[in-house]
PDB file of C-alpha atoms in Angstrom:
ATOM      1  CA  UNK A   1      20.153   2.003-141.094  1.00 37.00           C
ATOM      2  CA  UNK A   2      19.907   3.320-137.440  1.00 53.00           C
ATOM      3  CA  UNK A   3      22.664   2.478-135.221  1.00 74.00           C
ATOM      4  CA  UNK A   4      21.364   1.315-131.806  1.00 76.00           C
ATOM      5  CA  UNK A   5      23.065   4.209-129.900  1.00 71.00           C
ATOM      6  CA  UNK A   6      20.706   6.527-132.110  1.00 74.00           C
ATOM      7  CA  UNK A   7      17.676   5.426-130.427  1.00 76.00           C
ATOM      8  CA  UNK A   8      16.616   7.558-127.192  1.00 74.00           C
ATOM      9  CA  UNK A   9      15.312   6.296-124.890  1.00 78.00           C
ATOM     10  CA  UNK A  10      12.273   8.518-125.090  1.00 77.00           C
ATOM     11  CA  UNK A  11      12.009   6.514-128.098  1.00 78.00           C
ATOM     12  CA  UNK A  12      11.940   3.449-126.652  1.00 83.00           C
ATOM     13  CA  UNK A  13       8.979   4.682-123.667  1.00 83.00           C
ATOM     14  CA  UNK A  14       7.175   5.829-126.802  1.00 79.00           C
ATOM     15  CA  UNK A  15       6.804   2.414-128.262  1.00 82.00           C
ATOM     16  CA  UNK A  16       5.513   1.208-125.187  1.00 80.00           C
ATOM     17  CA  UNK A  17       3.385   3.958-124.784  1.00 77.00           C
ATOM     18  CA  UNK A  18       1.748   3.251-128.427  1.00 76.00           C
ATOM     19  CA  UNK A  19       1.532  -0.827-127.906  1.00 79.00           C
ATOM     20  CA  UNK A  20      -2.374  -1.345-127.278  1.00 70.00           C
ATOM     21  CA  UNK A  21      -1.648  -4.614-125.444  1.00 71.00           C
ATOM     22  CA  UNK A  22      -1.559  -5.609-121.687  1.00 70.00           C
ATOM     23  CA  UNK A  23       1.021  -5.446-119.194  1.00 73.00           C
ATOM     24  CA  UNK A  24       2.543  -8.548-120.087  1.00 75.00           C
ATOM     25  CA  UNK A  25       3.287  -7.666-123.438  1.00 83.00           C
ATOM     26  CA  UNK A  26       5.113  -4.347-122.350  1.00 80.00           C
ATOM     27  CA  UNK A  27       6.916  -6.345-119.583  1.00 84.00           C
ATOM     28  CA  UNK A  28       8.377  -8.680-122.514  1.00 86.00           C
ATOM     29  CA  UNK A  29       9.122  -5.588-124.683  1.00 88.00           C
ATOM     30  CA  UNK A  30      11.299  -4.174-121.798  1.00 88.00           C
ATOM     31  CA  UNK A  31      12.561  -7.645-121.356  1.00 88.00           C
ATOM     32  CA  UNK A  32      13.565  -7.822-125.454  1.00 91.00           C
ATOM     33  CA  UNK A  33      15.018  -4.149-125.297  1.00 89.00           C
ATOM     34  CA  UNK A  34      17.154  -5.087-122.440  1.00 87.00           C
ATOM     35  CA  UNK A  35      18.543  -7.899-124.592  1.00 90.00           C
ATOM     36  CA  UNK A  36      19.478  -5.825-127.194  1.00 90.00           C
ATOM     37  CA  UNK A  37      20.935  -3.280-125.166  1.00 85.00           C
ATOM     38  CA  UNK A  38      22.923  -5.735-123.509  1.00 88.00           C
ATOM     39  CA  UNK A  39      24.665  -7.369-126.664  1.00 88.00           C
ATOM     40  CA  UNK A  40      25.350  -3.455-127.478  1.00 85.00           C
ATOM     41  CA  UNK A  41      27.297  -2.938-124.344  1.00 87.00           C
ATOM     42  CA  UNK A  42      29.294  -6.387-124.422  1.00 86.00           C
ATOM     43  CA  UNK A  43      30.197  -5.050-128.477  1.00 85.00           C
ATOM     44  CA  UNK A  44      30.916  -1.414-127.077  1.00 83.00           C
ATOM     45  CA  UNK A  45      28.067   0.233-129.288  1.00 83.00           C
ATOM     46  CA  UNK A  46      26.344   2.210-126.438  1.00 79.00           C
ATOM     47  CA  UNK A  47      27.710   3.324-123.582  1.00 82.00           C
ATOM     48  CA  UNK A  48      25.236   2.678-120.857  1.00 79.00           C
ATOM     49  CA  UNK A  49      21.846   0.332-120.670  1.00 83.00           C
ATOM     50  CA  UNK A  50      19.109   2.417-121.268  1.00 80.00           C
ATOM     51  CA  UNK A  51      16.225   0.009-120.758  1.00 85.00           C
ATOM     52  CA  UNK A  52      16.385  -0.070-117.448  1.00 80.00           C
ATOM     53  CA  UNK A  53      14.991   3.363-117.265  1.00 78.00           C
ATOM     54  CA  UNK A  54      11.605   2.264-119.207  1.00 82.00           C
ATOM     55  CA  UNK A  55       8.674   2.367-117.430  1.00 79.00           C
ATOM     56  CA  UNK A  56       5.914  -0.014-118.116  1.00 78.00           C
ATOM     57  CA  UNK A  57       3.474   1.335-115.694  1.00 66.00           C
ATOM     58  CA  UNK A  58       1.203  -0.611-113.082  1.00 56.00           C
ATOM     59  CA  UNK A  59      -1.156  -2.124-116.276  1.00 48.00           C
ATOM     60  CA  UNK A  60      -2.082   1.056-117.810  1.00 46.00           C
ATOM     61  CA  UNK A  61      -0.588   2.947-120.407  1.00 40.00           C
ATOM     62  CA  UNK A  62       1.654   6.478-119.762  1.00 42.00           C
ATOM     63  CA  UNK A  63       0.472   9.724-120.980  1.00 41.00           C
ATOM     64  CA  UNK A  64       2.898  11.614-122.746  1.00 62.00           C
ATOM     65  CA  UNK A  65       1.470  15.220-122.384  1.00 81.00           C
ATOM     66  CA  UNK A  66       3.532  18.469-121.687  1.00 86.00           C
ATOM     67  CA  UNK A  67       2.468  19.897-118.048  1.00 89.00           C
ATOM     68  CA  UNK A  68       0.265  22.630-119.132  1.00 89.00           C
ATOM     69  CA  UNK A  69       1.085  26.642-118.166  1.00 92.00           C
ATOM     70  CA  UNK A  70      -1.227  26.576-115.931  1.00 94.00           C
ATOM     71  CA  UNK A  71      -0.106  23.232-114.236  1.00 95.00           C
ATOM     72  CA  UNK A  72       3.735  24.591-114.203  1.00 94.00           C
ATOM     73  CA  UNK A  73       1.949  28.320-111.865  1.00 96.00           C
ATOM     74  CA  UNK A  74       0.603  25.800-110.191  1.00 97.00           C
ATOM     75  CA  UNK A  75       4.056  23.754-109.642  1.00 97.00           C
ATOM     76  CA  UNK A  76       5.639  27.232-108.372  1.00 97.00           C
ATOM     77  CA  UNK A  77       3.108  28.471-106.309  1.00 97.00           C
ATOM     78  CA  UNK A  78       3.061  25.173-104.438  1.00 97.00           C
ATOM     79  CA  UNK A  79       7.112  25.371-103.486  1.00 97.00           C
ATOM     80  CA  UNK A  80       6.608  26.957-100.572  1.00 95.00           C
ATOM     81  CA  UNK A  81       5.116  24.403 -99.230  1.00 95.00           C
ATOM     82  CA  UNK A  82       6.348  21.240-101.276  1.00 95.00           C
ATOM     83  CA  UNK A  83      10.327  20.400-100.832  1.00 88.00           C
ATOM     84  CA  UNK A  84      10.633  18.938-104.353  1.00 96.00           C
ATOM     85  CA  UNK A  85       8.321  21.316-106.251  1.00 97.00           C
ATOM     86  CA  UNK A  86      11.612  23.202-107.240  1.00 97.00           C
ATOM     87  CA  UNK A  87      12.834  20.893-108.939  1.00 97.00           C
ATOM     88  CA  UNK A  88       9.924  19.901-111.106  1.00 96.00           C
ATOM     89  CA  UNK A  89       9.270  23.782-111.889  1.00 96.00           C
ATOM     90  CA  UNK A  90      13.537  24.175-112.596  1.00 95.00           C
ATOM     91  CA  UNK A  91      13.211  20.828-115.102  1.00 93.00           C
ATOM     92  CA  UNK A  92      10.256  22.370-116.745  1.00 92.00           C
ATOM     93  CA  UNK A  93      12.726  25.446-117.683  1.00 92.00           C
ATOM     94  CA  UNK A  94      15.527  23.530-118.425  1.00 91.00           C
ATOM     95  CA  UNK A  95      14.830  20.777-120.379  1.00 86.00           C
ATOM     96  CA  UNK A  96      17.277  18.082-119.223  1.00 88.00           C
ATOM     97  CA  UNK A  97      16.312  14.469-119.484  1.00 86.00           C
ATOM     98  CA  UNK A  98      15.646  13.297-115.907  1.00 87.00           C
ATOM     99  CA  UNK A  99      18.351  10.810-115.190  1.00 88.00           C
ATOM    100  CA  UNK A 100      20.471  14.183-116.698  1.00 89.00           C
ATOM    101  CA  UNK A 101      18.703  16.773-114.463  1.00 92.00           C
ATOM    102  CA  UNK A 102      19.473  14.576-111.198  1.00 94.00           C
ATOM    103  CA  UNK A 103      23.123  14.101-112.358  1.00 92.00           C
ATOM    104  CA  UNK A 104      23.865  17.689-112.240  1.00 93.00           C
ATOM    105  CA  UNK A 105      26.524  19.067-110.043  1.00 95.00           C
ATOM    106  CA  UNK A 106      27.679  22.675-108.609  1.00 96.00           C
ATOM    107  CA  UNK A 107      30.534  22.332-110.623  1.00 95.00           C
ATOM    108  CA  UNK A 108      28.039  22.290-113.399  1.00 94.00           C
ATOM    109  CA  UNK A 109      26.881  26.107-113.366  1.00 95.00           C
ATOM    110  CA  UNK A 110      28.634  28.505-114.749  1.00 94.00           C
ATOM    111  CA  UNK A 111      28.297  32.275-115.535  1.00 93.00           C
ATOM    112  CA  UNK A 112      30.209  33.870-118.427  1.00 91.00           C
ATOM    113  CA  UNK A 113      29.437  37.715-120.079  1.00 89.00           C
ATOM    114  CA  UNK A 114      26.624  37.908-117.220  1.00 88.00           C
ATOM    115  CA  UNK A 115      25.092  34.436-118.577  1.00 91.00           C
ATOM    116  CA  UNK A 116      24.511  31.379-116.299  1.00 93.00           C
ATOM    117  CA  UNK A 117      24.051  28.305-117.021  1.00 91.00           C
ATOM    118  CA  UNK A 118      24.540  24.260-117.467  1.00 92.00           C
ATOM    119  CA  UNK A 119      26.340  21.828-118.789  1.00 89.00           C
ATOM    120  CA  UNK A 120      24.993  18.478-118.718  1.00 85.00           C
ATOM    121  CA  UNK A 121      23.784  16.107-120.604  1.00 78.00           C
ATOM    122  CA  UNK A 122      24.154  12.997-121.778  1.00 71.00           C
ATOM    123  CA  UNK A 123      22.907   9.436-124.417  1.00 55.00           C
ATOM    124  CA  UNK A 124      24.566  10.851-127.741  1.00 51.00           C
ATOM    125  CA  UNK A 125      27.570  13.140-129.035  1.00 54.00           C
ATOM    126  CA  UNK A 126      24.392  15.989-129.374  1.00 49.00           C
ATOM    127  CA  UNK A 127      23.168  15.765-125.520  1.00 55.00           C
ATOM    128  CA  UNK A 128      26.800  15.245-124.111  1.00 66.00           C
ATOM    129  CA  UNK A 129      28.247  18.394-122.384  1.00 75.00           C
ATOM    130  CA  UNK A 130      25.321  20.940-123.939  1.00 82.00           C
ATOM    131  CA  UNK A 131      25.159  24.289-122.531  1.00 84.00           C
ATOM    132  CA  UNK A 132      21.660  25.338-121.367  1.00 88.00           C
ATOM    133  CA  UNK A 133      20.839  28.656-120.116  1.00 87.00           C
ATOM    134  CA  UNK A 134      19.185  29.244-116.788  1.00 92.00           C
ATOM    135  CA  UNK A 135      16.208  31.707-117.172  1.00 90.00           C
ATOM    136  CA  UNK A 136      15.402  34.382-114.282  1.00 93.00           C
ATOM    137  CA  UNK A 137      12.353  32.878-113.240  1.00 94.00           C
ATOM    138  CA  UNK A 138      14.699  29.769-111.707  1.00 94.00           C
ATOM    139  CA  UNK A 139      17.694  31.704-110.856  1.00 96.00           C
ATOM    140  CA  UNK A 140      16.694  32.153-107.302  1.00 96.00           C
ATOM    141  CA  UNK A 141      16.165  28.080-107.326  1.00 96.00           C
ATOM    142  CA  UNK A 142      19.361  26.940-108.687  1.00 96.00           C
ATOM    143  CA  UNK A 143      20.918  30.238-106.467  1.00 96.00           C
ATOM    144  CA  UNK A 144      19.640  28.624-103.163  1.00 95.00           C
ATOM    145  CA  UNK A 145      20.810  24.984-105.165  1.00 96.00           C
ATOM    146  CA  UNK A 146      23.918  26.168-105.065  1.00 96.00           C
ATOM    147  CA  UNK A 147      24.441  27.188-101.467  1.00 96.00           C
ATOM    148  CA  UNK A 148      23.060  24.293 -99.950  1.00 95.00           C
ATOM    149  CA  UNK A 149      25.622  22.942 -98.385  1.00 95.00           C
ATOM    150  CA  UNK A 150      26.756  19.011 -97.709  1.00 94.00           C
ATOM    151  CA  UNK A 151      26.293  17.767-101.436  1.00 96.00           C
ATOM    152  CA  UNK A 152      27.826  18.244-104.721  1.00 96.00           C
ATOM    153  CA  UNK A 153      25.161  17.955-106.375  1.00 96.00           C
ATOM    154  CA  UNK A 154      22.176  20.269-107.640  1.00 95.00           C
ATOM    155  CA  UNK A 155      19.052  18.245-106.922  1.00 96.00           C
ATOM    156  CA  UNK A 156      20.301  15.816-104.425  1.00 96.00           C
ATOM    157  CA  UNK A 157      17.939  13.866-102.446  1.00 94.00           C
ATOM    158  CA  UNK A 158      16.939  14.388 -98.701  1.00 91.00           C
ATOM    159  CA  UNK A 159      18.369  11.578 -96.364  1.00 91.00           C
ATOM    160  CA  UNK A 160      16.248  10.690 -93.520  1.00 90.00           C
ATOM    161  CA  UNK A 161      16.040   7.953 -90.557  1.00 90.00           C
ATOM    162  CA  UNK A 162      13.234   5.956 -89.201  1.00 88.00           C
ATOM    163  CA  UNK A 163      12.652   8.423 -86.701  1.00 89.00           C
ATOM    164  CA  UNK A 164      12.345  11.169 -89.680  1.00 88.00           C
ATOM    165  CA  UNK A 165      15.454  12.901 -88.201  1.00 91.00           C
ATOM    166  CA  UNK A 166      17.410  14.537 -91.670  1.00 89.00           C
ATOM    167  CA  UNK A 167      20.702  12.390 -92.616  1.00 91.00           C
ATOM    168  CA  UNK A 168      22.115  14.677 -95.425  1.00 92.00           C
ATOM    169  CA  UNK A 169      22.078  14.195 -99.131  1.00 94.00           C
ATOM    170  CA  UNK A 170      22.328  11.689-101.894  1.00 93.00           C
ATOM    171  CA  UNK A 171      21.845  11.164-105.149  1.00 93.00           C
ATOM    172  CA  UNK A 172      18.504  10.542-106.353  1.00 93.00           C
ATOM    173  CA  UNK A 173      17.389   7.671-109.127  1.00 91.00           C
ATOM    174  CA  UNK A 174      15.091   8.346-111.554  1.00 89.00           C
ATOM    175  CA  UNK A 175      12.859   5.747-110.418  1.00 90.00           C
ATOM    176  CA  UNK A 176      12.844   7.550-107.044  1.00 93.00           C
ATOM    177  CA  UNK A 177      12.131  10.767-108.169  1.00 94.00           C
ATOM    178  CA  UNK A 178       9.500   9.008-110.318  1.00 91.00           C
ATOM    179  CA  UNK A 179       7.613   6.949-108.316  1.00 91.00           C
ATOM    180  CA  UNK A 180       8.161   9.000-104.644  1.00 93.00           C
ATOM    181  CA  UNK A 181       8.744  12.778-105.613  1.00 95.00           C
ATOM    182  CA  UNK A 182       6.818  13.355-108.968  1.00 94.00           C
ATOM    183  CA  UNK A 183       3.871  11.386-109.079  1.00 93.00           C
ATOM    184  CA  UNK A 184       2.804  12.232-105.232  1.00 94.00           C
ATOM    185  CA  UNK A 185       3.765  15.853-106.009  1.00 95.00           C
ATOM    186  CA  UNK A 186       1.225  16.095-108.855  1.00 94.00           C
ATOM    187  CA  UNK A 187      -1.490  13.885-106.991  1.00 94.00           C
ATOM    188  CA  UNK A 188      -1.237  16.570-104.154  1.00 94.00           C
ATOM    189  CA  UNK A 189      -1.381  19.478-106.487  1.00 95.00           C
ATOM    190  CA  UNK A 190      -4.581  17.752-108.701  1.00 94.00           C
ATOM    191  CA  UNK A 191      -2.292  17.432-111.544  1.00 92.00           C
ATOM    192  CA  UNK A 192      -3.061  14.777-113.945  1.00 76.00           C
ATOM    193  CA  UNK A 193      -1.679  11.451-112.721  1.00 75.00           C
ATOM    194  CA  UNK A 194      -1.069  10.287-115.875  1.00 77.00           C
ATOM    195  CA  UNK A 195       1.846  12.563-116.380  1.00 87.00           C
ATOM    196  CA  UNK A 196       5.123  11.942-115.943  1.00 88.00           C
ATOM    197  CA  UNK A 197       8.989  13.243-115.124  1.00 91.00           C
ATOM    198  CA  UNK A 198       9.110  13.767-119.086  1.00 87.00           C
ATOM    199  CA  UNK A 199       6.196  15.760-119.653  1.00 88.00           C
ATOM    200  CA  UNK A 200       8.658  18.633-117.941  1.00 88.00           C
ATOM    201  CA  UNK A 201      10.952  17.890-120.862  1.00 86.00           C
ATOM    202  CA  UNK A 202       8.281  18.233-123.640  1.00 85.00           C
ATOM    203  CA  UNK A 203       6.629  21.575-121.563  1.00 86.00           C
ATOM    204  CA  UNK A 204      10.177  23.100-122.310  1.00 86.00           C
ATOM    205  CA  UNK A 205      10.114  21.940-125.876  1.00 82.00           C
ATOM    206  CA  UNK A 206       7.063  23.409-126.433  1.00 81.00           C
ATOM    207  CA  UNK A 207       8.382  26.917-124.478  1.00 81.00           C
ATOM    208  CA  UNK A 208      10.745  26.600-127.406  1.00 80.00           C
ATOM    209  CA  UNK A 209       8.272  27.683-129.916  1.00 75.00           C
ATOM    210  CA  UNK A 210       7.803  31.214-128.857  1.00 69.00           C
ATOM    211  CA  UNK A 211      11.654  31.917-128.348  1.00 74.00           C
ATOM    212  CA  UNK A 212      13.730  33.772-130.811  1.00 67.00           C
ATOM    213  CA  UNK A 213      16.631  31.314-132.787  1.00 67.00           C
ATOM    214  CA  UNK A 214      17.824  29.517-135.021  1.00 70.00           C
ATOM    215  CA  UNK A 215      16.486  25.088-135.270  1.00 66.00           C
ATOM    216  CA  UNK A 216      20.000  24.360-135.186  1.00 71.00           C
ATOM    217  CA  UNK A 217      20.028  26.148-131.395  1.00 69.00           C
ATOM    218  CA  UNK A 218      17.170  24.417-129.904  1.00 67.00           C
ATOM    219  CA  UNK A 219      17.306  21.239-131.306  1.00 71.00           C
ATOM    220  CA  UNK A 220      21.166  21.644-129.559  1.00 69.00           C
ATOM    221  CA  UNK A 221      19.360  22.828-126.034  1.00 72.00           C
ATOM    222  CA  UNK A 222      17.102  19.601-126.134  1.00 72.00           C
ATOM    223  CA  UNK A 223      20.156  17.558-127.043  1.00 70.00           C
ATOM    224  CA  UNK A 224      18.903  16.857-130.109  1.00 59.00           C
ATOM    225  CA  UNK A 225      20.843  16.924-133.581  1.00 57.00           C
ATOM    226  CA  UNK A 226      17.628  17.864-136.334  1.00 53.00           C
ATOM    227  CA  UNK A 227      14.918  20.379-134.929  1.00 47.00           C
ATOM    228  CA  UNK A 228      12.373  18.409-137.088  1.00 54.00           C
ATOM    229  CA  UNK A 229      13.054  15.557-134.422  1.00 48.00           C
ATOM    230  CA  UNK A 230      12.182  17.964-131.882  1.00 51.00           C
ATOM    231  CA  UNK A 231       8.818  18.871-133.011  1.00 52.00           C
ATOM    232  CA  UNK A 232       8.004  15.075-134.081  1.00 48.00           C
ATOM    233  CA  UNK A 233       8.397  13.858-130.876  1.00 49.00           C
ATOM    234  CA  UNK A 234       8.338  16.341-128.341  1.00 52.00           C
ATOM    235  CA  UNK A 235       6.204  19.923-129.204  1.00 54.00           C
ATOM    236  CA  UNK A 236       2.721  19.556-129.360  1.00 55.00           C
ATOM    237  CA  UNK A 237       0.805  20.518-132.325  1.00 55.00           C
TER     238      UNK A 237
END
């Protein structure tokens, strides 16, 4: 039998994504999952509430497609001019859940035998503390990450007052970086605006396909224990 703190909560948004029925219906399944998942944390069998990360949309239903090459070229050549466009093209390379991604600190990268890269991660004993390697084509992103200074963090959010004069960094939310940073982003850019912060995390699960090792390896990059999970839920076909 599956223990509660199995579930993902990709696996949750995917049942909601699948129900047919109206808004109302999802609202009471994020309702009922939020139940559960508070019992759980009052018995200490998760270690966080992950329901309050599901999104039940504005009446219609989420699309659950990777971003496509040629949306991620168009992602790059747009940071430049975009602020946040880095870090939807660095996601797409690194896989990290979202509410992972935006956790990630300076004290997070490291370089060993001339390899950077991550730890992060978090949900189960598989996505706790992974390592994930940081290809060349986002070095110089999480380079100029790094030496921003006045945060600790690696994709902080930009601070400003009324008057639009910059206040510094904080740490963004996932529904922030949903709802003001990603879906504007990819309405400006003509992107589909049915995607969403996790169709970076299946575009890098499908950029797994074409890489050289072993299942047990990138199932372990996506945080994942059994590759077979990985291409079930996450690579298309």
């Amino acid at each position: 039998v599956q223990q509660v703190a199995d579930y993902f909560i990709s696996d949750l948004q995917s049942c909601l994504d699948a129900c047919p029925a109206g808004h109302r219906t999802h609202q009471n399944m994020k309702v009922t999952a939020g139940l559960i998942w508070a019992y759980a944390l009052d018995s200490d069998l998760v270690l966080k509430d992950v329901t309050k990360n599901l999104y039940i949309g504005r009446g219609a239903s989420v699309q659950r497609e990777p971003l496509t090459e040629a949306e991620v070229e168009v992602i790059r050549a747009a940071i430049p001019s975009e602020p946040y466009a880095e870090y939807v093209y660095a996601l797409c390379y690194l896989g990290f859940r979202p509410g992972e991604f935006l956790a990630l600190k300076k004290s997070d990268y490291h370089e060993e035998g001339g390899v950077a890269y991550l730890v992060g991660g978090s949900k189960t004993e598989a996505g706790r503390g992974r390592r994930v390697p940081v290809p060349a084509c986002i070095a110089d992103i999480i380079a100029r990450r790094l030496n921003t200074d006045g945060t600790e963090y690696l994709f902080p959010m930009r601070a400003f007052s009324r008057s639009g004069e910059f206040r510094g960094y904080k740490v963004m939310s996932d529904e922030y970086f949903r709802s003001y940073v990603f879906k504007p982003l990819m309405s400006r850019l003509g992107i589909a605006s049915g995607k969403v912060p996790y169709s970076a995390r299946h575009t890098y699960a499908d950029k797994l396909k074409s890489i050289d090792g072993s299942d047990r390896a990138k199932a372990a990059l996506m945080g994942h224990t059994d590759y077979a999970f990985t291409q079930r839920r996450y690579q298309s076909t």
